[in-house]
PDB file of C-alpha atoms in Angstrom:
ATOM      1  CA  MET A   1      -3.486   9.636 -22.303  1.00  0.00           C
ATOM      2  CA  SER A   2      -1.301   8.468 -19.471  1.00  0.00           C
ATOM      3  CA  LEU A   3      -2.897   5.970 -17.106  1.00  0.00           C
ATOM      4  CA  ILE A   4      -0.655   7.114 -14.259  1.00  0.00           C
ATOM      5  CA  GLU A   5      -0.511  10.806 -13.343  1.00  0.00           C
ATOM      6  CA  ILE A   6       2.176  12.173 -11.006  1.00  0.00           C
ATOM      7  CA  GLU A   7       1.973  15.450  -9.107  1.00  0.00           C
ATOM      8  CA  ARG A   8       4.766  16.759  -6.883  1.00  0.00           C
ATOM      9  CA  ARG A   9       3.799  18.627  -3.734  1.00  0.00           C
ATOM     10  CA  ASN A  10       7.172  19.488  -2.226  1.00  0.00           C
ATOM     11  CA  ALA A  11       8.538  16.207  -0.786  1.00  0.00           C
ATOM     12  CA  VAL A  12       5.273  14.321  -1.392  1.00  0.00           C
ATOM     13  CA  ALA A  13       4.511  12.606  -4.716  1.00  0.00           C
ATOM     14  CA  VAL A  14       0.806  12.153  -5.470  1.00  0.00           C
ATOM     15  CA  ILE A  15       0.217   9.331  -7.978  1.00  0.00           C
ATOM     16  CA  ARG A  16      -3.240   9.040  -9.536  1.00  0.00           C
ATOM     17  CA  PHE A  17      -4.743   6.039 -11.323  1.00  0.00           C
ATOM     18  CA  ASN A  18      -6.624   7.272 -14.389  1.00  0.00           C
ATOM     19  CA  ASN A  19      -8.288   4.653 -16.586  1.00  0.00           C
ATOM     20  CA  PRO A  20     -11.768   5.813 -17.579  1.00  0.00           C
ATOM     21  CA  PRO A  21     -14.537   4.912 -17.778  1.00  0.00           C
ATOM     22  CA  LYS A  22     -14.425   2.033 -15.262  1.00  0.00           C
ATOM     23  CA  GLY A  23     -11.155   2.675 -13.447  1.00  0.00           C
ATOM     24  CA  TYR A  24      -9.805  -0.839 -13.934  1.00  0.00           C
ATOM     25  CA  MET A  25      -6.209  -1.883 -13.337  1.00  0.00           C
ATOM     26  CA  ASN A  26      -4.794  -3.479 -16.494  1.00  0.00           C
ATOM     27  CA  ALA A  27      -1.461  -4.496 -18.011  1.00  0.00           C
ATOM     28  CA  ALA A  28      -0.879  -1.087 -19.600  1.00  0.00           C
ATOM     29  CA  MET A  29      -1.418   0.657 -16.264  1.00  0.00           C
ATOM     30  CA  VAL A  30       0.877  -1.818 -14.518  1.00  0.00           C
ATOM     31  CA  GLY A  31       3.618  -1.017 -17.030  1.00  0.00           C
ATOM     32  CA  GLU A  32       3.324   2.716 -16.399  1.00  0.00           C
ATOM     33  CA  LEU A  33       3.105   2.149 -12.648  1.00  0.00           C
ATOM     34  CA  ASP A  34       6.253   0.026 -12.686  1.00  0.00           C
ATOM     35  CA  ALA A  35       8.262   2.832 -14.280  1.00  0.00           C
ATOM     36  CA  ALA A  36       6.720   5.496 -12.031  1.00  0.00           C
ATOM     37  CA  VAL A  37       7.469   3.597  -8.819  1.00  0.00           C
ATOM     38  CA  ASP A  38      11.076   2.976  -9.909  1.00  0.00           C
ATOM     39  CA  GLY A  39      11.609   6.666 -10.593  1.00  0.00           C
ATOM     40  CA  LEU A  40       9.983   7.948  -7.423  1.00  0.00           C
ATOM     41  CA  LEU A  41      11.779   5.492  -5.147  1.00  0.00           C
ATOM     42  CA  ALA A  42      15.111   6.487  -6.692  1.00  0.00           C
ATOM     43  CA  ASP A  43      14.390  10.218  -6.293  1.00  0.00           C
ATOM     44  CA  GLU A  44      15.855  11.299  -2.954  1.00  0.00           C
ATOM     45  CA  SER A  45      13.794  14.486  -2.943  1.00  0.00           C
ATOM     46  CA  VAL A  46      10.609  12.395  -2.688  1.00  0.00           C
ATOM     47  CA  ARG A  47       9.990  11.440   0.941  1.00  0.00           C
ATOM     48  CA  VAL A  48       6.405  10.056   0.763  1.00  0.00           C
ATOM     49  CA  LEU A  49       4.316   8.405  -1.939  1.00  0.00           C
ATOM     50  CA  VAL A  50       0.529   8.935  -1.957  1.00  0.00           C
ATOM     51  CA  PHE A  51      -1.653   6.885  -4.315  1.00  0.00           C
ATOM     52  CA  THR A  52      -5.236   7.845  -5.175  1.00  0.00           C
ATOM     53  CA  GLY A  53      -7.770   7.590  -7.985  1.00  0.00           C
ATOM     54  CA  ALA A  54      -8.269  10.247 -10.653  1.00  0.00           C
ATOM     55  CA  LEU A  55     -11.860   9.192 -11.314  1.00  0.00           C
ATOM     56  CA  LYS A  56     -14.617  10.318  -8.944  1.00  0.00           C
ATOM     57  CA  GLY A  57     -15.577   7.557  -6.552  1.00  0.00           C
ATOM     58  CA  VAL A  58     -12.978   5.090  -7.819  1.00  0.00           C
ATOM     59  CA  PHE A  59      -9.535   4.246  -6.425  1.00  0.00           C
ATOM     60  CA  ILE A  60      -9.045   1.122  -8.585  1.00  0.00           C
ATOM     61  CA  GLU A  61     -12.348  -0.617  -9.281  1.00  0.00           C
ATOM     62  CA  HIS A  62     -10.565  -3.974  -9.653  1.00  0.00           C
ATOM     63  CA  TYR A  63      -8.275  -5.675 -12.160  1.00  0.00           C
ATOM     64  CA  ASP A  64      -9.680  -5.871 -15.701  1.00  0.00           C
ATOM     65  CA  VAL A  65     -11.408  -9.271 -15.753  1.00  0.00           C
ATOM     66  CA  SER A  66     -11.406  -9.350 -19.578  1.00  0.00           C
ATOM     67  CA  GLU A  67      -7.588  -9.535 -19.458  1.00  0.00           C
ATOM     68  CA  LEU A  68      -7.726 -12.348 -16.922  1.00  0.00           C
ATOM     69  CA  LEU A  69     -10.235 -14.217 -19.100  1.00  0.00           C
ATOM     70  CA  ALA A  70      -7.972 -13.864 -22.149  1.00  0.00           C
ATOM     71  CA  MET A  71      -5.021 -15.168 -20.147  1.00  0.00           C
ATOM     72  CA  SER A  72      -7.162 -18.104 -18.988  1.00  0.00           C
ATOM     73  CA  ALA A  73      -8.167 -18.969 -22.573  1.00  0.00           C
ATOM     74  CA  LYS A  74      -4.561 -18.836 -23.768  1.00  0.00           C
ATOM     75  CA  LEU A  75      -3.291 -21.085 -20.975  1.00  0.00           C
ATOM     76  CA  ARG A  76      -6.198 -23.547 -21.353  1.00  0.00           C
ATOM     77  CA  ALA A  77      -5.435 -23.855 -25.070  1.00  0.00           C
ATOM     78  CA  LYS A  78      -1.909 -24.906 -24.138  1.00  0.00           C
ATOM     79  CA  GLY A  79      -3.196 -27.419 -21.592  1.00  0.00           C
ATOM     80  CA  ALA A  80      -1.448 -25.605 -18.766  1.00  0.00           C
ATOM     81  CA  THR A  81      -1.850 -26.976 -15.229  1.00  0.00           C
ATOM     82  CA  PHE A  82      -0.638 -25.638 -11.896  1.00  0.00           C
ATOM     83  CA  SER A  83       0.363 -27.200  -8.587  1.00  0.00           C
ATOM     84  CA  LEU A  84       1.961 -25.964  -5.370  1.00  0.00           C
ATOM     85  CA  ASP A  85       5.180 -27.894  -6.030  1.00  0.00           C
ATOM     86  CA  ARG A  86       5.747 -25.649  -9.067  1.00  0.00           C
ATOM     87  CA  PRO A  87       5.077 -22.086  -7.878  1.00  0.00           C
ATOM     88  CA  SER A  88       3.768 -19.630 -10.418  1.00  0.00           C
ATOM     89  CA  PRO A  89       6.246 -16.811 -11.137  1.00  0.00           C
ATOM     90  CA  GLU A  90       5.663 -13.270  -9.965  1.00  0.00           C
ATOM     91  CA  SER A  91       4.132 -10.773 -12.358  1.00  0.00           C
ATOM     92  CA  ALA A  92       5.116  -7.107 -12.641  1.00  0.00           C
ATOM     93  CA  PHE A  93       2.134  -6.220 -10.418  1.00  0.00           C
ATOM     94  CA  HIS A  94       3.339  -8.601  -7.688  1.00  0.00           C
ATOM     95  CA  ARG A  95       6.811  -7.084  -7.838  1.00  0.00           C
ATOM     96  CA  ILE A  96       5.452  -3.536  -7.562  1.00  0.00           C
ATOM     97  CA  LEU A  97       3.532  -4.385  -4.384  1.00  0.00           C
ATOM     98  CA  THR A  98       6.605  -5.998  -2.854  1.00  0.00           C
ATOM     99  CA  ARG A  99       8.732  -2.964  -3.713  1.00  0.00           C
ATOM    100  CA  LEU A 100       6.273  -0.587  -2.087  1.00  0.00           C
ATOM    101  CA  GLU A 101       6.145  -2.700   1.069  1.00  0.00           C
ATOM    102  CA  SER A 102       9.938  -2.884   1.356  1.00  0.00           C
ATOM    103  CA  ALA A 103      10.640   0.691   0.223  1.00  0.00           C
ATOM    104  CA  PRO A 104      12.375   2.947   2.763  1.00  0.00           C
ATOM    105  CA  LYS A 105       9.728   5.627   2.135  1.00  0.00           C
ATOM    106  CA  PRO A 106       6.178   5.693   3.579  1.00  0.00           C
ATOM    107  CA  VAL A 107       3.448   4.791   1.094  1.00  0.00           C
ATOM    108  CA  ILE A 108      -0.143   5.958   1.686  1.00  0.00           C
ATOM    109  CA  ALA A 109      -3.350   4.913  -0.069  1.00  0.00           C
ATOM    110  CA  ALA A 110      -5.824   7.811  -0.249  1.00  0.00           C
ATOM    111  CA  ILE A 111      -8.830   5.633  -1.069  1.00  0.00           C
ATOM    112  CA  ASN A 112     -11.235   8.033  -2.770  1.00  0.00           C
ATOM    113  CA  GLY A 113     -13.813   5.394  -3.717  1.00  0.00           C
ATOM    114  CA  THR A 114     -14.285   1.755  -4.571  1.00  0.00           C
ATOM    115  CA  ALA A 115     -11.251  -0.534  -4.336  1.00  0.00           C
ATOM    116  CA  MET A 116     -12.016  -4.207  -4.885  1.00  0.00           C
ATOM    117  CA  GLY A 117      -9.912  -7.177  -5.929  1.00  0.00           C
ATOM    118  CA  GLY A 118      -6.553  -6.003  -7.247  1.00  0.00           C
ATOM    119  CA  GLY A 119      -7.480  -2.478  -6.196  1.00  0.00           C
ATOM    120  CA  PHE A 120      -7.745  -3.367  -2.558  1.00  0.00           C
ATOM    121  CA  GLU A 121      -4.717  -5.654  -2.808  1.00  0.00           C
ATOM    122  CA  PHE A 122      -2.800  -2.566  -3.856  1.00  0.00           C
ATOM    123  CA  CYS A 123      -4.136  -0.688  -0.832  1.00  0.00           C
ATOM    124  CA  MET A 124      -3.053  -3.457   1.530  1.00  0.00           C
ATOM    125  CA  ALA A 125       0.517  -3.219   0.262  1.00  0.00           C
ATOM    126  CA  CYS A 126       0.598   0.447   1.307  1.00  0.00           C
ATOM    127  CA  ASP A 127       1.722   1.428   4.817  1.00  0.00           C
ATOM    128  CA  ILE A 128      -1.247   3.653   5.618  1.00  0.00           C
ATOM    129  CA  ARG A 129      -4.794   3.448   4.271  1.00  0.00           C
ATOM    130  CA  LEU A 130      -7.357   6.270   4.609  1.00  0.00           C
ATOM    131  CA  ALA A 131     -10.776   5.759   3.028  1.00  0.00           C
ATOM    132  CA  GLU A 132     -13.269   8.440   2.065  1.00  0.00           C
ATOM    133  CA  ARG A 133     -16.802   7.860   3.337  1.00  0.00           C
ATOM    134  CA  GLY A 134     -19.402   7.297   0.650  1.00  0.00           C
ATOM    135  CA  PRO A 135     -21.273   4.579  -1.276  1.00  0.00           C
ATOM    136  CA  TYR A 136     -18.012   2.768  -1.983  1.00  0.00           C
ATOM    137  CA  TRP A 137     -16.941  -0.851  -1.579  1.00  0.00           C
ATOM    138  CA  LEU A 138     -13.678  -2.351  -0.395  1.00  0.00           C
ATOM    139  CA  GLY A 139     -12.545  -5.966  -0.264  1.00  0.00           C
ATOM    140  CA  GLN A 140     -11.831  -9.200  -2.080  1.00  0.00           C
ATOM    141  CA  PRO A 141     -14.906 -10.454  -4.004  1.00  0.00           C
ATOM    142  CA  GLU A 142     -12.966 -12.702  -6.411  1.00  0.00           C
ATOM    143  CA  ILE A 143     -14.687 -15.909  -5.317  1.00  0.00           C
ATOM    144  CA  ASN A 144     -17.912 -14.568  -6.843  1.00  0.00           C
ATOM    145  CA  ILE A 145     -16.374 -15.100 -10.309  1.00  0.00           C
ATOM    146  CA  GLY A 146     -14.689 -18.390  -9.439  1.00  0.00           C
ATOM    147  CA  ILE A 147     -11.182 -17.232  -8.623  1.00  0.00           C
ATOM    148  CA  LEU A 148      -9.290 -15.959  -5.569  1.00  0.00           C
ATOM    149  CA  ALA A 149      -7.282 -12.885  -4.712  1.00  0.00           C
ATOM    150  CA  GLY A 150      -4.021 -13.548  -6.513  1.00  0.00           C
ATOM    151  CA  ALA A 151      -1.869 -10.547  -5.600  1.00  0.00           C
ATOM    152  CA  GLY A 152      -1.593 -10.906  -1.852  1.00  0.00           C
ATOM    153  CA  GLY A 153      -5.262 -10.636  -0.935  1.00  0.00           C
ATOM    154  CA  THR A 154      -5.437 -13.840   1.102  1.00  0.00           C
ATOM    155  CA  GLN A 155      -2.093 -13.217   2.790  1.00  0.00           C
ATOM    156  CA  ARG A 156      -2.175  -9.507   3.593  1.00  0.00           C
ATOM    157  CA  LEU A 157      -5.836  -9.517   4.638  1.00  0.00           C
ATOM    158  CA  VAL A 158      -5.093 -12.120   7.332  1.00  0.00           C
ATOM    159  CA  ARG A 159      -2.351  -9.848   8.684  1.00  0.00           C
ATOM    160  CA  LEU A 160      -4.787  -6.941   8.894  1.00  0.00           C
ATOM    161  CA  VAL A 161      -7.976  -8.510  10.265  1.00  0.00           C
ATOM    162  CA  GLY A 162      -7.031 -12.004  11.489  1.00  0.00           C
ATOM    163  CA  GLU A 163      -7.713 -15.464  10.107  1.00  0.00           C
ATOM    164  CA  ALA A 164     -11.377 -15.762  11.079  1.00  0.00           C
ATOM    165  CA  ARG A 165     -12.492 -12.472   9.543  1.00  0.00           C
ATOM    166  CA  ALA A 166     -10.309 -12.967   6.452  1.00  0.00           C
ATOM    167  CA  LEU A 167     -11.969 -16.332   5.882  1.00  0.00           C
ATOM    168  CA  GLU A 168     -15.450 -14.880   6.214  1.00  0.00           C
ATOM    169  CA  LEU A 169     -14.768 -12.012   3.810  1.00  0.00           C
ATOM    170  CA  SER A 170     -12.866 -14.064   1.241  1.00  0.00           C
ATOM    171  CA  LEU A 171     -15.178 -17.089   1.219  1.00  0.00           C
ATOM    172  CA  THR A 172     -18.366 -15.044   0.929  1.00  0.00           C
ATOM    173  CA  GLY A 173     -16.836 -12.459  -1.376  1.00  0.00           C
ATOM    174  CA  ARG A 174     -18.434  -9.769   0.784  1.00  0.00           C
ATOM    175  CA  THR A 175     -17.249  -6.203   0.236  1.00  0.00           C
ATOM    176  CA  VAL A 176     -17.587  -3.580   2.972  1.00  0.00           C
ATOM    177  CA  SER A 177     -18.155   0.143   3.324  1.00  0.00           C
ATOM    178  CA  PRO A 178     -15.326   2.482   4.347  1.00  0.00           C
ATOM    179  CA  ASP A 179     -16.722   2.696   7.886  1.00  0.00           C
ATOM    180  CA  GLU A 180     -16.904  -1.086   8.287  1.00  0.00           C
ATOM    181  CA  ALA A 181     -13.444  -1.391   6.789  1.00  0.00           C
ATOM    182  CA  ALA A 182     -12.157   0.976   9.478  1.00  0.00           C
ATOM    183  CA  ARG A 183     -13.898  -1.002  12.234  1.00  0.00           C
ATOM    184  CA  LEU A 184     -12.389  -4.257  10.957  1.00  0.00           C
ATOM    185  CA  GLY A 185      -8.882  -2.792  10.611  1.00  0.00           C
ATOM    186  CA  MET A 186      -8.783  -3.029   6.809  1.00  0.00           C
ATOM    187  CA  VAL A 187      -8.121   0.723   6.695  1.00  0.00           C
ATOM    188  CA  HIS A 188      -6.709   3.017   9.352  1.00  0.00           C
ATOM    189  CA  ALA A 189      -9.628   5.461   9.209  1.00  0.00           C
ATOM    190  CA  ALA A 190     -12.739   6.451   7.286  1.00  0.00           C
ATOM    191  CA  VAL A 191     -12.855  10.207   6.729  1.00  0.00           C
ATOM    192  CA  ASP A 192     -15.363  12.824   5.576  1.00  0.00           C
ATOM    193  CA  GLY A 193     -14.743  15.037   2.591  1.00  0.00           C
ATOM    194  CA  PRO A 194     -11.954  14.708   0.045  1.00  0.00           C
ATOM    195  CA  VAL A 195      -9.662  11.986   1.378  1.00  0.00           C
ATOM    196  CA  LEU A 196      -6.619  13.508  -0.296  1.00  0.00           C
ATOM    197  CA  GLU A 197      -6.793  16.536   2.011  1.00  0.00           C
ATOM    198  CA  HIS A 198      -6.649  14.291   5.087  1.00  0.00           C
ATOM    199  CA  THR A 199      -3.912  12.230   3.505  1.00  0.00           C
ATOM    200  CA  MET A 200      -1.741  15.214   2.680  1.00  0.00           C
ATOM    201  CA  THR A 201      -1.791  16.280   6.339  1.00  0.00           C
ATOM    202  CA  MET A 202      -0.330  12.904   7.288  1.00  0.00           C
ATOM    203  CA  ALA A 203       2.000  12.771   4.314  1.00  0.00           C
ATOM    204  CA  GLU A 204       3.491  16.177   5.109  1.00  0.00           C
ATOM    205  CA  ARG A 205       4.068  15.120   8.690  1.00  0.00           C
ATOM    206  CA  LEU A 206       5.814  11.931   7.558  1.00  0.00           C
ATOM    207  CA  ALA A 207       7.870  13.842   5.006  1.00  0.00           C
ATOM    208  CA  ALA A 208       9.176  16.059   7.819  1.00  0.00           C
ATOM    209  CA  GLN A 209      10.381  13.111   9.909  1.00  0.00           C
ATOM    210  CA  PRO A 210      14.053  12.077   9.810  1.00  0.00           C
ATOM    211  CA  PRO A 211      14.234   9.908   6.665  1.00  0.00           C
ATOM    212  CA  ARG A 212      16.843   7.496   8.019  1.00  0.00           C
ATOM    213  CA  ALA A 213      14.715   6.846  11.098  1.00  0.00           C
ATOM    214  CA  VAL A 214      11.603   6.433   8.924  1.00  0.00           C
ATOM    215  CA  ALA A 215      13.384   3.832   6.768  1.00  0.00           C
ATOM    216  CA  HIS A 216      14.703   1.880   9.764  1.00  0.00           C
ATOM    217  CA  ILE A 217      11.349   1.843  11.566  1.00  0.00           C
ATOM    218  CA  LYS A 218       9.467   0.750   8.446  1.00  0.00           C
ATOM    219  CA  ARG A 219      11.993  -2.022   7.819  1.00  0.00           C
ATOM    220  CA  LEU A 220      11.743  -3.344  11.379  1.00  0.00           C
ATOM    221  CA  ILE A 221       7.954  -3.273  11.619  1.00  0.00           C
ATOM    222  CA  ARG A 222       7.356  -4.658   8.128  1.00  0.00           C
ATOM    223  CA  SER A 223       9.606  -7.650   8.847  1.00  0.00           C
ATOM    224  CA  ALA A 224       8.480  -8.250  12.441  1.00  0.00           C
ATOM    225  CA  THR A 225       5.886 -10.962  11.790  1.00  0.00           C
ATOM    226  CA  GLU A 226       8.307 -13.004   9.698  1.00  0.00           C
ATOM    227  CA  THR A 227      11.411 -12.563  11.888  1.00  0.00           C
ATOM    228  CA  PRO A 228      12.128 -14.626  15.024  1.00  0.00           C
ATOM    229  CA  LEU A 229      11.831 -12.346  18.063  1.00  0.00           C
ATOM    230  CA  SER A 230      15.479 -12.747  19.065  1.00  0.00           C
ATOM    231  CA  GLN A 231      16.634 -11.715  15.587  1.00  0.00           C
ATOM    232  CA  GLY A 232      14.111  -8.866  15.418  1.00  0.00           C
ATOM    233  CA  LEU A 233      15.333  -7.519  18.759  1.00  0.00           C
ATOM    234  CA  ALA A 234      18.943  -7.755  17.599  1.00  0.00           C
ATOM    235  CA  ASN A 235      18.056  -5.877  14.391  1.00  0.00           C
ATOM    236  CA  GLU A 236      16.249  -3.228  16.438  1.00  0.00           C
ATOM    237  CA  ARG A 237      19.210  -2.731  18.793  1.00  0.00           C
ATOM    238  CA  THR A 238      21.569  -2.367  15.865  1.00  0.00           C
ATOM    239  CA  LEU A 239      19.459   0.140  13.949  1.00  0.00           C
ATOM    240  CA  PHE A 240      18.794   2.079  17.172  1.00  0.00           C
ATOM    241  CA  MET A 241      22.547   2.521  17.610  1.00  0.00           C
ATOM    242  CA  ASP A 242      22.939   3.450  13.946  1.00  0.00           C
ATOM    243  CA  LEU A 243      20.487   6.313  14.433  1.00  0.00           C
ATOM    244  CA  ALA A 244      21.970   7.318  17.823  1.00  0.00           C
ATOM    245  CA  VAL A 245      25.391   7.968  16.272  1.00  0.00           C
ATOM    246  CA  SER A 246      24.061   9.558  13.077  1.00  0.00           C
ATOM    247  CA  ASP A 247      24.446  13.314  12.570  1.00  0.00           C
ATOM    248  CA  GLU A 248      20.689  13.907  12.574  1.00  0.00           C
ATOM    249  CA  GLY A 249      19.966  11.714  15.583  1.00  0.00           C
ATOM    250  CA  HIS A 250      22.749  13.338  17.603  1.00  0.00           C
ATOM    251  CA  ARG A 251      21.538  16.830  16.640  1.00  0.00           C
ATOM    252  CA  LEU A 252      17.855  16.230  17.411  1.00  0.00           C
ATOM    253  CA  MET A 253      18.571  14.570  20.778  1.00  0.00           C
ATOM    254  CA  GLY A 254      20.804  17.532  21.590  1.00  0.00           C
ATOM    255  CA  GLU A 255      17.974  19.944  20.829  1.00  0.00           C
ATOM    256  CA  PHE A 256      15.714  18.012  23.180  1.00  0.00           C
ATOM    257  CA  VAL A 257      18.252  18.087  26.018  1.00  0.00           C
ATOM    258  CA  ALA A 258      18.771  21.803  25.425  1.00  0.00           C
ATOM    259  CA  GLY A 259      15.026  22.400  25.767  1.00  0.00           C
ATOM    260  CA  THR A 260      14.443  23.578  22.184  1.00  0.00           C
ATOM    261  CA  ARG A 261      12.618  20.430  21.004  1.00  0.00           C
ATOM    262  CA  THR A 262       9.836  18.342  22.557  1.00  0.00           C
ATOM    263  CA  ILE A 263       9.605  14.572  22.256  1.00  0.00           C
ATOM    264  CA  ARG A 264       5.800  14.712  21.934  1.00  0.00           C
ATOM    265  CA  ASP A 265       4.178  15.354  18.584  1.00  0.00           C
TER     266      ASP A 265
END
């Protein structure tokens, strides 16, 4: 059975994580996900990627701790040590998250249940996060088993909720409900009913937007916190002009001036 299921809904690709009974992320799922992401990002007919869980009440429970324990035992047997002057290399999972962040297409997490540890790290790499209300838990509880969030959890969480709140959540290992996650800014909204229905409404809207403009906007905003303001403004001016002279930009502005298109949503 495939651990990654892909459904096409016109220009939207819905990707489901399916690893019963617990819904863990593991190396086999990462391998399938790697190939799926490559294919979908290369497919020009796919405008938006939506990720969700196939199991009821589970997005990705967390990464399979038994695999992490086996890796630990293997490295300890070799006497491996680690220090910040010798950075650990990226894994396939790290590279997938980076690709989704930098992809020219919008990526949405339709969080249909619990997403902890690596599961919530995956959500944070997505552009939009909608969480279904229910008895579900979101966050980074790794400290409770003696480790830390190793796939962006300490870095991306700070960018979402600020340093003080990220410290509190990460040091206590406290997970939160969908509603609290929305209040804290960990997700964009907590919604009633099947989250995929709400997500598809947004995904279809994004899929209808001019793809070149979508790609430019995502690139500018995703890089804003790491780019000096002067350089970011220069990049913005340049990409603005690129869209202004493009066929689609010229046509859509013309429709607005002619009174056949509104600038409001």
